[in-house]
């Protein structure tokens, strides 16, 4: 077994953490990325040199301590170099999704006061040039892709040339900036998910980020042979902090896929030792296996059911804290060798020793299924305001129905309304430019998460739903819609759902279909369609979704879905209706598709 990385492994600031890793692991590979079909390796020494050169270039162009730079790019080594350069220069590093429209990006740049924009390609460069023309605060645009044309008045520079010319600051100035980095300096500007409204900017200090890293890595130490594949956007606070920064702090080898379209192919190619993803990814794997089974031979289905049944029995005993008998352990070993390991390898998880999920609740049924495959699922609970870290499932001590155990060093309690409150070194000091909302969120010295939850005496935390999500029907029944929605998401044909019914006599639901899987259903069953809209409107598809709702949705008192409608507009990452975790934004969806909601209740009347 590989040795675990020993603590203490973190400095008090991100610049000092980067410096320490570069000194201790100069020749070790930090990052690998696939470009044009070829994997390219970047050592810690090369990362440090590139980031240092970039930092000197920024300083030479007038970038002062505390200035903000915004990275608008997909994941990759260039993203990491840009981020590290900003941190080493004493700046504040922010990141945006490249799918943002030019208008939304312009508003964001002005709100956070960014003076430097790092852009991925020609498309983002065009946005940045338009923004700069209307916003004199933007002084420098750094282009991260060599292929993008360099235009403008000298304020546009390629990343590889930043700091390479005579205008770069001297090494001594960079050393002074790094030495001056302090725990309470703002280092990262994260953004809320916006699940219940517009995203807010969340300034995080070095202390916030480094304390969150230390807490998580003490609870779940990295091993010397750890390898991860970055599946989530680095603009997401959890991926940035507990993915990228945790890897750089511990020497974990972090791989970047060639692109979103090849990410799962790259996952199968690499078979990393651990994977961090959002529930939509884990739901997708489960759906793919479910559909593959439907097309398998009767003998293959019989073998799978027998093997997964053994896996369930063993996983259930572990979840209950009970010992697995020698006979069951032997049967489980055989089930894995003959069947279940093949399932794991087919989805790229053959070498994984644990999976981590965050960003949204994961259905208990999925945690149980992965456990039956021999893959512990660790829930990571946190928000941008808590540096993405409050609770984590301990490895080897799962507790179904919870988001893990509150990490030592943090205080968590619930108020009279059942809302989860958090206090500790990882909690932010207030939203950027929003004192009113900051005062509300940090009332009485506690961060009000907006989540309804229950904290057990053993420290395990259960999240019921968002405060703003709770539906109160006309009869006064309080319904937690997330519980119903999570069950519906187990269907391979449902991408997401929004349960409605506030002030109504019964519940209804808006459904977004899983396009790829429903296309396969339509092709197999001769259902004609031309696009997403026509597919969503096909009667056979509506009947299919109705059967899935009947199969999965609980039919207890007050929780039955009486009506549903399919959203006939294809939504993709970057659309306002979707959060970074690829979940439907309840309020925006209900507003945009209110005619569908009203139509359902007119029928019911």
mmCIF file of C-alpha atoms in Angstrom, residues 152-336:
data_model
loop_
_atom_site.group_PDB
_atom_site.id
_atom_site.type_symbol
_atom_site.label_atom_id
_atom_site.label_comp_id
_atom_site.label_asym_id
_atom_site.label_seq_id
_atom_site.Cartn_x
_atom_site.Cartn_y
_atom_site.Cartn_z
ATOM 1 C CA UNK A 152 -4.888 45.433 -30.078
ATOM 2 C CA UNK A 153 -2.711 48.233 -28.819
ATOM 3 C CA UNK A 154 -0.071 46.309 -26.903
ATOM 4 C CA UNK A 155 -2.282 45.523 -23.927
ATOM 5 C CA UNK A 156 -2.943 42.049 -25.368
ATOM 6 C CA UNK A 157 -0.144 39.557 -24.682
ATOM 7 C CA UNK A 158 0.244 35.775 -25.080
ATOM 8 C CA UNK A 159 0.622 33.880 -21.811
ATOM 9 C CA UNK A 160 3.971 32.393 -22.857
ATOM 10 C CA UNK A 161 5.328 35.923 -23.453
ATOM 11 C CA UNK A 162 3.999 37.423 -20.224
ATOM 12 C CA UNK A 163 7.097 38.229 -18.165
ATOM 13 C CA UNK A 164 9.508 37.175 -20.895
ATOM 14 C CA UNK A 165 10.341 40.715 -22.061
ATOM 15 C CA UNK A 166 12.201 43.698 -20.706
ATOM 16 C CA UNK A 167 9.082 45.031 -18.971
ATOM 17 C CA UNK A 168 8.999 42.169 -16.447
ATOM 18 C CA UNK A 169 9.570 43.044 -12.802
ATOM 19 C CA UNK A 170 12.861 41.843 -11.277
ATOM 20 C CA UNK A 171 13.063 38.581 -9.331
ATOM 21 C CA UNK A 172 13.592 40.565 -6.138
ATOM 22 C CA UNK A 173 10.220 42.266 -6.511
ATOM 23 C CA UNK A 174 8.499 38.912 -6.955
ATOM 24 C CA UNK A 175 10.274 37.540 -3.881
ATOM 25 C CA UNK A 176 9.057 40.562 -1.916
ATOM 26 C CA UNK A 177 5.470 39.980 -3.042
ATOM 27 C CA UNK A 178 5.582 36.307 -2.042
ATOM 28 C CA UNK A 179 7.137 37.096 1.340
ATOM 29 C CA UNK A 180 4.462 39.728 1.986
ATOM 30 C CA UNK A 181 1.574 37.299 1.482
ATOM 31 C CA UNK A 182 -0.478 37.174 4.686
ATOM 32 C CA UNK A 183 -3.184 34.796 5.945
ATOM 33 C CA UNK A 184 -5.866 37.478 5.918
ATOM 34 C CA UNK A 185 -5.126 38.672 2.373
ATOM 35 C CA UNK A 186 -7.961 37.952 -0.056
ATOM 36 C CA UNK A 187 -6.600 35.390 -2.512
ATOM 37 C CA UNK A 188 -9.589 33.896 -4.329
ATOM 38 C CA UNK A 189 -12.859 35.330 -5.512
ATOM 39 C CA UNK A 190 -15.384 32.499 -5.721
ATOM 40 C CA UNK A 191 -19.024 32.674 -6.719
ATOM 41 C CA UNK A 192 -22.153 31.177 -5.219
ATOM 42 C CA UNK A 193 -24.035 28.602 -7.279
ATOM 43 C CA UNK A 194 -27.017 30.889 -7.699
ATOM 44 C CA UNK A 195 -29.426 27.996 -7.161
ATOM 45 C CA UNK A 196 -31.955 30.367 -5.595
ATOM 46 C CA UNK A 197 -30.981 33.633 -7.298
ATOM 47 C CA UNK A 198 -28.143 35.465 -9.015
ATOM 48 C CA UNK A 199 -24.610 34.297 -8.094
ATOM 49 C CA UNK A 200 -22.756 36.470 -5.580
ATOM 50 C CA UNK A 201 -19.027 37.153 -5.410
ATOM 51 C CA UNK A 202 -17.378 35.553 -2.368
ATOM 52 C CA UNK A 203 -13.929 36.855 -1.338
ATOM 53 C CA UNK A 204 -11.883 34.087 0.310
ATOM 54 C CA UNK A 205 -8.699 34.797 2.222
ATOM 55 C CA UNK A 206 -5.592 32.653 2.322
ATOM 56 C CA UNK A 207 -6.698 31.606 5.800
ATOM 57 C CA UNK A 208 -10.132 30.549 4.543
ATOM 58 C CA UNK A 209 -8.734 28.389 1.756
ATOM 59 C CA UNK A 210 -5.735 26.906 3.553
ATOM 60 C CA UNK A 211 -7.725 26.013 6.670
ATOM 61 C CA UNK A 212 -10.348 24.268 4.522
ATOM 62 C CA UNK A 213 -7.610 22.335 2.741
ATOM 63 C CA UNK A 214 -5.955 21.313 5.990
ATOM 64 C CA UNK A 215 -9.236 20.116 7.529
ATOM 65 C CA UNK A 216 -10.156 17.987 4.532
ATOM 66 C CA UNK A 217 -6.665 16.534 4.071
ATOM 67 C CA UNK A 218 -6.410 15.606 7.738
ATOM 68 C CA UNK A 219 -9.735 13.781 7.428
ATOM 69 C CA UNK A 220 -8.836 12.182 4.084
ATOM 70 C CA UNK A 221 -5.054 12.106 3.547
ATOM 71 C CA UNK A 222 -3.691 11.770 0.036
ATOM 72 C CA UNK A 223 -1.520 8.803 -0.882
ATOM 73 C CA UNK A 224 1.826 9.106 -2.605
ATOM 74 C CA UNK A 225 0.478 7.352 -5.714
ATOM 75 C CA UNK A 226 -2.757 9.375 -5.925
ATOM 76 C CA UNK A 227 -4.001 10.274 -9.414
ATOM 77 C CA UNK A 228 -7.075 12.320 -10.248
ATOM 78 C CA UNK A 229 -8.840 13.456 -13.409
ATOM 79 C CA UNK A 230 -10.304 16.953 -13.300
ATOM 80 C CA UNK A 231 -13.909 16.524 -14.474
ATOM 81 C CA UNK A 232 -15.453 19.692 -13.025
ATOM 82 C CA UNK A 233 -14.803 23.290 -14.117
ATOM 83 C CA UNK A 234 -12.091 25.015 -12.086
ATOM 84 C CA UNK A 235 -14.449 27.991 -11.884
ATOM 85 C CA UNK A 236 -16.376 25.856 -9.366
ATOM 86 C CA UNK A 237 -15.086 26.601 -5.855
ATOM 87 C CA UNK A 238 -15.084 22.966 -4.722
ATOM 88 C CA UNK A 239 -13.064 21.770 -7.736
ATOM 89 C CA UNK A 240 -10.627 24.635 -7.413
ATOM 90 C CA UNK A 241 -10.001 24.214 -3.689
ATOM 91 C CA UNK A 242 -10.477 20.508 -2.992
ATOM 92 C CA UNK A 243 -9.435 19.416 -6.482
ATOM 93 C CA UNK A 244 -6.635 21.636 -7.798
ATOM 94 C CA UNK A 245 -5.212 23.165 -4.616
ATOM 95 C CA UNK A 246 -5.408 19.881 -2.705
ATOM 96 C CA UNK A 247 -3.491 18.186 -5.529
ATOM 97 C CA UNK A 248 -0.804 20.876 -5.623
ATOM 98 C CA UNK A 249 -0.461 20.755 -1.831
ATOM 99 C CA UNK A 250 -0.002 16.987 -1.648
ATOM 100 C CA UNK A 251 1.701 16.096 -4.912
ATOM 101 C CA UNK A 252 -1.347 14.296 -6.287
ATOM 102 C CA UNK A 253 -0.975 13.906 -10.056
ATOM 103 C CA UNK A 254 -3.805 15.868 -11.651
ATOM 104 C CA UNK A 255 -4.877 15.072 -15.220
ATOM 105 C CA UNK A 256 -6.873 17.384 -17.488
ATOM 106 C CA UNK A 257 -8.980 15.761 -20.236
ATOM 107 C CA UNK A 258 -8.694 16.912 -23.822
ATOM 108 C CA UNK A 259 -12.154 18.419 -23.682
ATOM 109 C CA UNK A 260 -15.659 17.994 -22.314
ATOM 110 C CA UNK A 261 -16.558 15.676 -25.184
ATOM 111 C CA UNK A 262 -13.659 13.310 -24.443
ATOM 112 C CA UNK A 263 -13.663 13.510 -20.636
ATOM 113 C CA UNK A 264 -15.283 10.117 -20.074
ATOM 114 C CA UNK A 265 -13.090 8.470 -22.712
ATOM 115 C CA UNK A 266 -10.062 9.929 -20.924
ATOM 116 C CA UNK A 267 -11.454 8.638 -17.627
ATOM 117 C CA UNK A 268 -11.585 5.094 -18.984
ATOM 118 C CA UNK A 269 -8.095 5.522 -20.445
ATOM 119 C CA UNK A 270 -6.516 6.740 -17.191
ATOM 120 C CA UNK A 271 -8.555 4.904 -14.525
ATOM 121 C CA UNK A 272 -7.549 7.385 -11.774
ATOM 122 C CA UNK A 273 -7.341 6.366 -8.121
ATOM 123 C CA UNK A 274 -9.954 8.908 -6.998
ATOM 124 C CA UNK A 275 -12.601 11.003 -8.722
ATOM 125 C CA UNK A 276 -14.457 14.136 -7.603
ATOM 126 C CA UNK A 277 -17.665 14.959 -9.475
ATOM 127 C CA UNK A 278 -21.170 16.333 -9.139
ATOM 128 C CA UNK A 279 -24.229 14.061 -8.753
ATOM 129 C CA UNK A 280 -25.108 14.436 -12.443
ATOM 130 C CA UNK A 281 -21.917 12.542 -13.350
ATOM 131 C CA UNK A 282 -22.648 9.695 -10.931
ATOM 132 C CA UNK A 283 -26.260 9.554 -12.165
ATOM 133 C CA UNK A 284 -24.985 9.374 -15.730
ATOM 134 C CA UNK A 285 -22.733 6.385 -15.044
ATOM 135 C CA UNK A 286 -25.587 4.574 -13.306
ATOM 136 C CA UNK A 287 -27.937 5.325 -16.210
ATOM 137 C CA UNK A 288 -25.417 4.062 -18.756
ATOM 138 C CA UNK A 289 -25.076 0.773 -16.898
ATOM 139 C CA UNK A 290 -28.862 0.481 -16.552
ATOM 140 C CA UNK A 291 -29.356 0.910 -20.296
ATOM 141 C CA UNK A 292 -26.478 -1.442 -21.125
ATOM 142 C CA UNK A 293 -28.137 -4.114 -18.999
ATOM 143 C CA UNK A 294 -31.384 -3.687 -20.904
ATOM 144 C CA UNK A 295 -29.484 -4.588 -24.086
ATOM 145 C CA UNK A 296 -27.528 -7.464 -22.490
ATOM 146 C CA UNK A 297 -28.256 -11.168 -22.859
ATOM 147 C CA UNK A 298 -30.476 -12.893 -20.279
ATOM 148 C CA UNK A 299 -27.431 -14.732 -18.906
ATOM 149 C CA UNK A 300 -25.492 -11.469 -18.503
ATOM 150 C CA UNK A 301 -28.413 -9.855 -16.685
ATOM 151 C CA UNK A 302 -28.745 -12.863 -14.402
ATOM 152 C CA UNK A 303 -25.029 -12.762 -13.558
ATOM 153 C CA UNK A 304 -25.159 -9.023 -12.856
ATOM 154 C CA UNK A 305 -28.209 -9.283 -10.600
ATOM 155 C CA UNK A 306 -26.623 -12.068 -8.592
ATOM 156 C CA UNK A 307 -23.323 -10.196 -8.247
ATOM 157 C CA UNK A 308 -24.836 -6.814 -7.402
ATOM 158 C CA UNK A 309 -27.111 -8.508 -4.851
ATOM 159 C CA UNK A 310 -24.049 -9.844 -3.053
ATOM 160 C CA UNK A 311 -22.465 -6.398 -3.292
ATOM 161 C CA UNK A 312 -25.564 -4.778 -1.801
ATOM 162 C CA UNK A 313 -25.564 -7.148 1.178
ATOM 163 C CA UNK A 314 -21.917 -6.411 1.930
ATOM 164 C CA UNK A 315 -22.301 -2.653 1.400
ATOM 165 C CA UNK A 316 -25.399 -2.511 3.625
ATOM 166 C CA UNK A 317 -23.549 -4.189 6.478
ATOM 167 C CA UNK A 318 -20.652 -1.757 6.166
ATOM 168 C CA UNK A 319 -23.027 1.200 6.090
ATOM 169 C CA UNK A 320 -24.670 -0.104 9.267
ATOM 170 C CA UNK A 321 -21.277 -0.445 10.949
ATOM 171 C CA UNK A 322 -21.534 -4.234 10.995
ATOM 172 C CA UNK A 323 -18.847 -6.761 10.153
ATOM 173 C CA UNK A 324 -18.980 -8.634 6.855
ATOM 174 C CA UNK A 325 -18.962 -12.378 7.553
ATOM 175 C CA UNK A 326 -16.153 -14.501 6.052
ATOM 176 C CA UNK A 327 -18.659 -16.278 3.801
ATOM 177 C CA UNK A 328 -20.102 -13.002 2.511
ATOM 178 C CA UNK A 329 -16.610 -11.543 2.055
ATOM 179 C CA UNK A 330 -15.633 -14.559 -0.033
ATOM 180 C CA UNK A 331 -18.809 -14.276 -2.120
ATOM 181 C CA UNK A 332 -18.197 -10.553 -2.586
ATOM 182 C CA UNK A 333 -14.650 -11.197 -3.765
ATOM 183 C CA UNK A 334 -15.947 -13.659 -6.350
ATOM 184 C CA UNK A 335 -18.728 -11.278 -7.456
ATOM 185 C CA UNK A 336 -16.220 -8.504 -8.009
#
